Amino acid sequence: MNFINPEVRLLKEKKLFIFDMDGTIYLGGKPFDFAIRFIKNLRANGKKVLFFTNNASHTTAFYKEKLTRLGFEPRDDEIMTSGDVTFEFLKRFRSGKTVYLVATDELVEEYRAKGIPLLSGEEERADIVITSFDTSLTYEKLNRACRLLRGGAEYLSTHPDFNCPTEDGFIPDSGAIAAFCTAATGKVPTYFGKPYRETVEMIGEATGFSNEEMCIFGDRLYTDIALGKKFGVTAVLVLSGETTPEDVEAAAEVDKPDFVFDSLDDVDRMMFGECPYFSFKKEK
């Protein structure tokens, strides 16, 4: 299925290049070599890079180590997760509120270390319940979350992704866990991460770039691409992860990405040609 893309000039004019991670620059523990090449070409041409993942099962420290090991050479200030956006919301607007957090031990320990008053879930009430992508999920965690939600707790979720891509296929993600809690309690969470306003605002604050100066690359229509379409960020879909060409065709016109490529390999070749570290200045 062929897609007609706008002129490459639109991408070359952007200053901040935001990358989803899983399914876009790597799959599980396997990096896409062309993604490494593309990001090196961007840096060589003075472009800024930000790695943003909705996967809040790990911390930015984990992703720094992983991206470094895979060859992406990230800086500390180039990594952000939906867990960071959710934490920032708690710090700014829910300071001191008690939280029952359904998440991996890694995220729980990070929130505790940052001063969030976390509960065990055995308490009678909580101010807030947060669910996230929890690979250590148990029925008891779900039961505690639902009981506290029925007791009046506010419901938040780090991100809405239903599935997480891995080398072995998809596994249930944060959105699937939230769907369980909603089915059991009738309460729908306030989501963070992509595609919500808090995320693009935090990116702007952290980098100093306007939405018009940004472009986002991702493999999901309802998170990565939706963030761009909602807030004026150029949205580039790659078909190396969750989304299929049929999904793009079926999407409403307003939800379609600005660009569609098989992978970042095609983006790199379109922007920089066949020569590694190709400079815009060499173009005729």
mmCIF file of C-alpha atoms in Angstrom:
data_model
loop_
_atom_site.group_PDB
_atom_site.id
_atom_site.type_symbol
_atom_site.label_atom_id
_atom_site.label_comp_id
_atom_site.label_asym_id
_atom_site.label_seq_id
_atom_site.Cartn_x
_atom_site.Cartn_y
_atom_site.Cartn_z
ATOM 1 C CA MET A 1 0.000 0.000 0.000
ATOM 2 C CA ASN A 2 1.553 3.300 -1.094
ATOM 3 C CA PHE A 3 1.204 6.551 0.816
ATOM 4 C CA ILE A 4 1.943 9.971 -0.665
ATOM 5 C CA ASN A 5 4.057 12.047 1.722
ATOM 6 C CA PRO A 6 4.529 15.838 1.774
ATOM 7 C CA GLU A 7 7.830 17.397 0.733
ATOM 8 C CA VAL A 8 10.861 16.497 2.848
ATOM 9 C CA ARG A 9 11.387 20.237 3.436
ATOM 10 C CA LEU A 10 8.694 20.099 6.121
ATOM 11 C CA LEU A 11 10.779 17.693 8.212
ATOM 12 C CA LYS A 12 14.082 19.421 7.525
ATOM 13 C CA GLU A 13 12.701 22.639 8.995
ATOM 14 C CA LYS A 14 11.910 21.000 12.353
ATOM 15 C CA LYS A 15 14.216 21.573 15.310
ATOM 16 C CA LEU A 16 13.135 18.932 17.855
ATOM 17 C CA PHE A 17 12.739 15.294 16.805
ATOM 18 C CA ILE A 18 10.742 13.260 19.339
ATOM 19 C CA PHE A 19 11.022 9.481 19.166
ATOM 20 C CA ASP A 20 8.756 6.846 20.596
ATOM 21 C CA MET A 21 10.919 3.906 21.615
ATOM 22 C CA ASP A 22 9.492 0.380 21.415
ATOM 23 C CA GLY A 23 8.382 -0.388 17.866
ATOM 24 C CA THR A 24 9.985 2.792 16.504
ATOM 25 C CA ILE A 25 13.720 2.780 17.314
ATOM 26 C CA TYR A 26 13.937 -0.745 18.735
ATOM 27 C CA LEU A 27 11.826 -3.822 19.349
ATOM 28 C CA GLY A 28 12.239 -5.255 22.835
ATOM 29 C CA GLY A 29 16.003 -5.600 23.206
ATOM 30 C CA LYS A 30 16.846 -5.373 19.507
ATOM 31 C CA PRO A 31 17.773 -1.927 18.120
ATOM 32 C CA PHE A 32 16.985 -0.909 14.574
ATOM 33 C CA ASP A 33 20.393 -0.067 13.096
ATOM 34 C CA PHE A 34 18.825 2.439 10.717
ATOM 35 C CA ALA A 35 17.325 4.303 13.693
ATOM 36 C CA ILE A 36 20.799 4.696 15.200
ATOM 37 C CA ARG A 37 22.057 5.995 11.833
ATOM 38 C CA PHE A 38 19.140 8.404 11.447
ATOM 39 C CA ILE A 39 19.594 9.898 14.907
ATOM 40 C CA LYS A 40 23.336 10.322 14.293
ATOM 41 C CA ASN A 41 22.522 12.147 11.063
ATOM 42 C CA LEU A 42 20.094 14.425 12.904
ATOM 43 C CA ARG A 43 22.671 15.291 15.557
ATOM 44 C CA ALA A 44 25.322 15.923 12.867
ATOM 45 C CA ASN A 45 22.975 18.496 11.351
ATOM 46 C CA GLY A 46 22.289 20.343 14.596
ATOM 47 C CA LYS A 47 18.881 18.840 15.335
ATOM 48 C CA LYS A 48 17.737 18.160 18.910
ATOM 49 C CA VAL A 49 16.482 14.722 19.927
ATOM 50 C CA LEU A 50 14.090 13.562 22.663
ATOM 51 C CA PHE A 51 13.251 9.945 23.470
ATOM 52 C CA PHE A 52 9.717 9.678 24.892
ATOM 53 C CA THR A 53 8.023 6.447 25.847
ATOM 54 C CA ASN A 54 4.602 5.802 27.320
ATOM 55 C CA ASN A 55 6.047 2.660 28.916
ATOM 56 C CA ALA A 56 6.194 3.653 32.580
ATOM 57 C CA SER A 57 7.209 0.197 33.802
ATOM 58 C CA HIS A 58 10.789 1.534 33.885
ATOM 59 C CA THR A 59 12.424 4.784 34.964
ATOM 60 C CA THR A 60 14.458 7.263 32.944
ATOM 61 C CA ALA A 61 17.614 5.790 34.514
ATOM 62 C CA PHE A 62 16.689 2.381 33.087
ATOM 63 C CA TYR A 63 16.058 3.839 29.636
ATOM 64 C CA LYS A 64 19.342 5.800 29.765
ATOM 65 C CA GLU A 65 21.218 2.548 30.338
ATOM 66 C CA LYS A 66 19.222 0.658 27.703
ATOM 67 C CA LEU A 67 19.517 3.309 25.004
ATOM 68 C CA THR A 68 23.242 3.639 25.701
ATOM 69 C CA ARG A 69 23.715 -0.126 25.499
ATOM 70 C CA LEU A 70 21.795 -0.261 22.214
ATOM 71 C CA GLY A 71 23.939 2.452 20.659
ATOM 72 C CA PHE A 72 21.758 5.602 20.760
ATOM 73 C CA GLU A 73 24.100 7.697 22.945
ATOM 74 C CA PRO A 74 21.372 9.569 24.891
ATOM 75 C CA ARG A 75 21.951 12.409 27.319
ATOM 76 C CA ASP A 76 20.145 12.559 30.670
ATOM 77 C CA ASP A 77 17.923 15.422 29.500
ATOM 78 C CA GLU A 78 16.884 13.585 26.317
ATOM 79 C CA ILE A 79 14.687 10.932 27.965
ATOM 80 C CA MET A 80 11.129 11.284 29.267
ATOM 81 C CA THR A 81 8.353 8.823 30.163
ATOM 82 C CA SER A 82 4.643 8.965 30.902
ATOM 83 C CA GLY A 83 5.606 8.203 34.497
ATOM 84 C CA ASP A 84 7.537 11.486 34.593
ATOM 85 C CA VAL A 85 4.523 13.410 33.273
ATOM 86 C CA THR A 86 2.230 11.784 35.848
ATOM 87 C CA PHE A 87 4.677 12.574 38.653
ATOM 88 C CA GLU A 88 4.898 16.197 37.539
ATOM 89 C CA PHE A 89 1.097 16.441 37.671
ATOM 90 C CA LEU A 90 1.061 15.024 41.216
ATOM 91 C CA LYS A 91 3.768 17.430 42.343
ATOM 92 C CA ARG A 92 2.058 20.488 40.858
ATOM 93 C CA PHE A 93 -1.629 19.773 41.419
ATOM 94 C CA ARG A 94 -2.000 16.955 43.994
ATOM 95 C CA SER A 95 0.777 17.737 46.455
ATOM 96 C CA GLY A 96 0.460 15.730 49.681
ATOM 97 C CA LYS A 97 -2.367 13.507 48.413
ATOM 98 C CA THR A 98 -2.128 9.809 49.294
ATOM 99 C CA VAL A 99 -1.647 7.458 46.350
ATOM 100 C CA TYR A 100 -2.134 3.760 45.759
ATOM 101 C CA LEU A 101 0.095 2.964 42.776
ATOM 102 C CA VAL A 102 -0.377 -0.187 40.707
ATOM 103 C CA ALA A 103 2.990 -0.410 38.960
ATOM 104 C CA THR A 104 6.298 -2.216 38.842
ATOM 105 C CA ASP A 105 8.533 -2.076 41.909
ATOM 106 C CA GLU A 106 10.865 0.140 39.866
ATOM 107 C CA LEU A 107 8.267 2.883 39.406
ATOM 108 C CA VAL A 108 6.942 2.490 42.956
ATOM 109 C CA GLU A 109 10.424 2.985 44.407
ATOM 110 C CA GLU A 110 11.052 6.017 42.200
ATOM 111 C CA TYR A 111 7.810 7.701 43.288
ATOM 112 C CA ARG A 112 8.518 6.904 46.921
ATOM 113 C CA ALA A 113 12.033 8.330 46.640
ATOM 114 C CA LYS A 114 10.595 11.512 45.106
ATOM 115 C CA GLY A 115 8.304 12.026 48.087
ATOM 116 C CA ILE A 116 4.914 10.778 46.858
ATOM 117 C CA PRO A 117 2.960 9.460 49.899
ATOM 118 C CA LEU A 118 2.311 5.913 48.690
ATOM 119 C CA LEU A 119 -0.118 3.504 50.342
ATOM 120 C CA SER A 120 0.038 -0.285 50.626
ATOM 121 C CA GLY A 121 -3.532 -0.649 49.353
ATOM 122 C CA GLU A 122 -4.751 -2.170 52.605
ATOM 123 C CA GLU A 123 -5.929 1.206 53.904
ATOM 124 C CA GLU A 124 -9.626 2.012 54.059
ATOM 125 C CA ARG A 125 -9.335 4.990 51.719
ATOM 126 C CA ALA A 126 -6.931 6.699 49.318
ATOM 127 C CA ASP A 127 -7.015 10.125 47.722
ATOM 128 C CA ILE A 128 -5.766 8.785 44.386
ATOM 129 C CA VAL A 129 -5.386 5.437 42.631
ATOM 130 C CA ILE A 130 -2.880 5.282 39.763
ATOM 131 C CA THR A 131 -2.580 2.294 37.466
ATOM 132 C CA SER A 132 0.275 1.809 35.028
ATOM 133 C CA PHE A 133 1.982 -0.892 32.952
ATOM 134 C CA ASP A 134 2.667 -3.458 35.659
ATOM 135 C CA THR A 135 4.470 -6.643 34.637
ATOM 136 C CA SER A 136 4.204 -7.821 38.254
ATOM 137 C CA LEU A 137 0.417 -7.390 38.296
ATOM 138 C CA THR A 138 -1.603 -9.593 40.652
ATOM 139 C CA TYR A 139 -5.296 -10.031 41.285
ATOM 140 C CA GLU A 140 -4.768 -8.630 44.775
ATOM 141 C CA LYS A 141 -3.367 -5.385 43.363
ATOM 142 C CA LEU A 142 -6.386 -5.043 41.077
ATOM 143 C CA ASN A 143 -8.792 -5.828 43.894
ATOM 144 C CA ARG A 144 -7.217 -3.212 46.159
ATOM 145 C CA ALA A 145 -7.313 -0.598 43.402
ATOM 146 C CA CYS A 146 -10.979 -1.275 42.663
ATOM 147 C CA ARG A 147 -11.956 -1.196 46.333
ATOM 148 C CA LEU A 148 -10.271 2.179 46.815
ATOM 149 C CA LEU A 149 -11.847 3.546 43.624
ATOM 150 C CA ARG A 150 -15.292 2.490 44.855
ATOM 151 C CA GLY A 151 -14.452 4.282 48.101
ATOM 152 C CA GLY A 152 -14.078 7.596 46.291
ATOM 153 C CA ALA A 153 -10.448 7.767 45.173
ATOM 154 C CA GLU A 154 -9.598 9.834 42.110
ATOM 155 C CA TYR A 155 -8.470 7.612 39.226
ATOM 156 C CA LEU A 156 -5.348 8.378 37.186
ATOM 157 C CA SER A 157 -3.419 6.274 34.674
ATOM 158 C CA THR A 158 0.096 6.885 33.396
ATOM 159 C CA HIS A 159 -0.796 6.038 29.769
ATOM 160 C CA PRO A 160 -3.560 4.542 27.599
ATOM 161 C CA ASP A 161 -1.631 1.956 25.534
ATOM 162 C CA PHE A 162 -3.514 -1.338 25.356
ATOM 163 C CA ASN A 163 -0.570 -3.458 24.181
ATOM 164 C CA CYS A 164 3.214 -3.322 24.403
ATOM 165 C CA PRO A 165 5.166 -4.685 21.401
ATOM 166 C CA THR A 166 7.934 -7.217 22.120
ATOM 167 C CA GLU A 167 10.085 -9.551 20.028
ATOM 168 C CA ASP A 168 7.560 -12.295 20.835
ATOM 169 C CA GLY A 169 4.418 -10.330 20.021
ATOM 170 C CA PHE A 170 2.148 -8.010 21.994
ATOM 171 C CA ILE A 171 1.601 -8.146 25.760
ATOM 172 C CA PRO A 172 -1.138 -6.334 27.774
ATOM 173 C CA ASP A 173 -0.194 -2.770 28.686
ATOM 174 C CA SER A 174 -1.497 0.006 30.931
ATOM 175 C CA GLY A 175 -4.707 0.632 28.977
ATOM 176 C CA ALA A 176 -5.742 -2.998 29.367
ATOM 177 C CA ILE A 177 -5.208 -2.813 33.127
ATOM 178 C CA ALA A 178 -7.224 0.412 33.298
ATOM 179 C CA ALA A 179 -10.004 -1.250 31.276
ATOM 180 C CA PHE A 180 -10.260 -3.961 33.937
ATOM 181 C CA CYS A 181 -10.614 -1.376 36.715
ATOM 182 C CA THR A 182 -13.148 0.634 34.722
ATOM 183 C CA ALA A 183 -15.225 -2.471 34.009
ATOM 184 C CA ALA A 184 -15.235 -3.358 37.697
ATOM 185 C CA THR A 185 -15.916 0.125 39.102
ATOM 186 C CA GLY A 186 -17.377 2.263 36.328
ATOM 187 C CA LYS A 187 -14.632 4.860 36.916
ATOM 188 C CA VAL A 188 -12.665 6.060 33.893
ATOM 189 C CA PRO A 189 -9.140 7.345 34.618
ATOM 190 C CA THR A 190 -7.569 10.614 33.651
ATOM 191 C CA TYR A 191 -4.714 9.496 31.374
ATOM 192 C CA PHE A 192 -1.251 10.982 30.981
ATOM 193 C CA GLY A 193 1.553 10.315 28.506
ATOM 194 C CA LYS A 194 0.811 10.490 24.789
ATOM 195 C CA PRO A 195 -1.540 11.858 23.416
ATOM 196 C CA TYR A 196 -2.445 14.211 26.263
ATOM 197 C CA ARG A 197 -1.821 17.925 26.665
ATOM 198 C CA GLU A 198 0.298 17.575 29.809
ATOM 199 C CA THR A 199 2.872 15.637 27.796
ATOM 200 C CA VAL A 200 3.363 18.148 24.992
ATOM 201 C CA GLU A 201 3.393 20.998 27.529
ATOM 202 C CA MET A 202 6.088 19.244 29.594
ATOM 203 C CA ILE A 203 8.161 18.612 26.454
ATOM 204 C CA GLY A 204 7.891 22.285 25.522
ATOM 205 C CA GLU A 205 8.900 23.412 29.007
ATOM 206 C CA ALA A 206 11.839 21.006 29.148
ATOM 207 C CA THR A 207 13.233 21.784 25.672
ATOM 208 C CA GLY A 208 12.186 25.366 24.983
ATOM 209 C CA PHE A 209 10.707 24.486 21.571
ATOM 210 C CA SER A 210 7.226 25.397 20.352
ATOM 211 C CA ASN A 211 4.846 22.736 19.035
ATOM 212 C CA GLU A 212 5.417 24.007 15.495
ATOM 213 C CA GLU A 213 9.157 23.346 15.849
ATOM 214 C CA MET A 214 8.621 19.715 16.873
ATOM 215 C CA CYS A 215 7.957 16.488 15.007
ATOM 216 C CA ILE A 216 7.125 13.135 16.556
ATOM 217 C CA PHE A 217 7.921 9.662 15.228
ATOM 218 C CA GLY A 218 5.941 6.669 16.443
ATOM 219 C CA ASP A 219 4.190 3.427 15.576
ATOM 220 C CA ARG A 220 0.760 4.065 17.115
ATOM 221 C CA LEU A 221 -2.083 6.138 15.761
ATOM 222 C CA TYR A 222 -3.904 6.612 19.062
ATOM 223 C CA THR A 223 -0.873 7.788 21.089
ATOM 224 C CA ASP A 224 2.113 9.024 19.064
ATOM 225 C CA ILE A 225 0.246 10.303 16.024
ATOM 226 C CA ALA A 226 -2.716 11.591 18.032
ATOM 227 C CA LEU A 227 -0.372 13.754 20.132
ATOM 228 C CA GLY A 228 0.830 15.448 16.980
ATOM 229 C CA LYS A 229 -2.577 15.833 15.363
ATOM 230 C CA LYS A 230 -4.168 17.286 18.499
ATOM 231 C CA PHE A 231 -1.491 19.846 19.283
ATOM 232 C CA GLY A 232 0.092 20.942 16.019
ATOM 233 C CA VAL A 233 3.189 18.733 16.157
ATOM 234 C CA THR A 234 4.151 17.171 12.802
ATOM 235 C CA ALA A 235 3.271 13.473 13.156
ATOM 236 C CA VAL A 236 5.277 10.748 11.390
ATOM 237 C CA LEU A 237 4.027 7.161 11.511
ATOM 238 C CA VAL A 238 6.378 4.220 11.010
ATOM 239 C CA LEU A 239 4.993 0.766 10.257
ATOM 240 C CA SER A 240 7.700 -1.073 12.208
ATOM 241 C CA GLY A 241 5.529 -1.581 15.298
ATOM 242 C CA GLU A 242 1.821 -1.859 16.059
ATOM 243 C CA THR A 243 0.036 -0.006 13.240
ATOM 244 C CA THR A 244 -0.690 -1.571 9.840
ATOM 245 C CA PRO A 245 -1.362 0.169 6.506
ATOM 246 C CA GLU A 246 -4.987 -0.964 6.813
ATOM 247 C CA ASP A 247 -5.251 0.859 10.155
ATOM 248 C CA VAL A 248 -4.088 4.064 8.476
ATOM 249 C CA GLU A 249 -6.584 3.676 5.649
ATOM 250 C CA ALA A 250 -9.406 3.084 8.128
ATOM 251 C CA ALA A 251 -8.573 6.134 10.266
ATOM 252 C CA ALA A 252 -10.628 9.310 9.984
ATOM 253 C CA GLU A 253 -8.957 11.952 7.842
ATOM 254 C CA VAL A 254 -8.364 14.206 10.840
ATOM 255 C CA ASP A 255 -6.505 11.376 12.620
ATOM 256 C CA LYS A 256 -4.212 10.379 9.765
ATOM 257 C CA PRO A 257 -0.464 11.039 10.185
ATOM 258 C CA ASP A 258 1.288 13.774 8.251
ATOM 259 C CA PHE A 259 3.834 11.235 6.952
ATOM 260 C CA VAL A 260 3.816 7.421 6.725
ATOM 261 C CA PHE A 261 6.950 5.318 6.258
ATOM 262 C CA ASP A 262 7.756 1.630 6.534
ATOM 263 C CA SER A 263 10.466 2.495 9.064
ATOM 264 C CA LEU A 264 12.951 5.188 10.071
ATOM 265 C CA ASP A 265 15.243 3.777 7.398
ATOM 266 C CA ASP A 266 13.024 5.400 4.764
ATOM 267 C CA VAL A 267 12.914 8.693 6.666
ATOM 268 C CA ASP A 268 16.689 8.741 6.941
ATOM 269 C CA ARG A 269 17.168 8.079 3.232
ATOM 270 C CA MET A 270 14.606 10.704 2.294
ATOM 271 C CA MET A 271 16.225 13.364 4.471
ATOM 272 C CA PHE A 272 19.898 12.502 4.123
ATOM 273 C CA GLY A 273 20.318 10.316 1.040
ATOM 274 C CA GLU A 274 22.456 7.187 0.965
ATOM 275 C CA CYS A 275 25.560 8.785 2.476
ATOM 276 C CA PRO A 276 25.941 8.486 6.283
ATOM 277 C CA TYR A 277 26.159 11.822 8.120
ATOM 278 C CA PHE A 278 24.940 13.572 4.996
ATOM 279 C CA SER A 279 24.688 17.340 5.553
ATOM 280 C CA PHE A 280 21.841 19.538 4.404
ATOM 281 C CA LYS A 281 24.517 21.938 3.133
ATOM 282 C CA LYS A 282 25.553 19.409 0.492
ATOM 283 C CA GLU A 283 22.168 19.477 -1.189
ATOM 284 C CA LYS A 284 21.901 21.152 -4.578
#
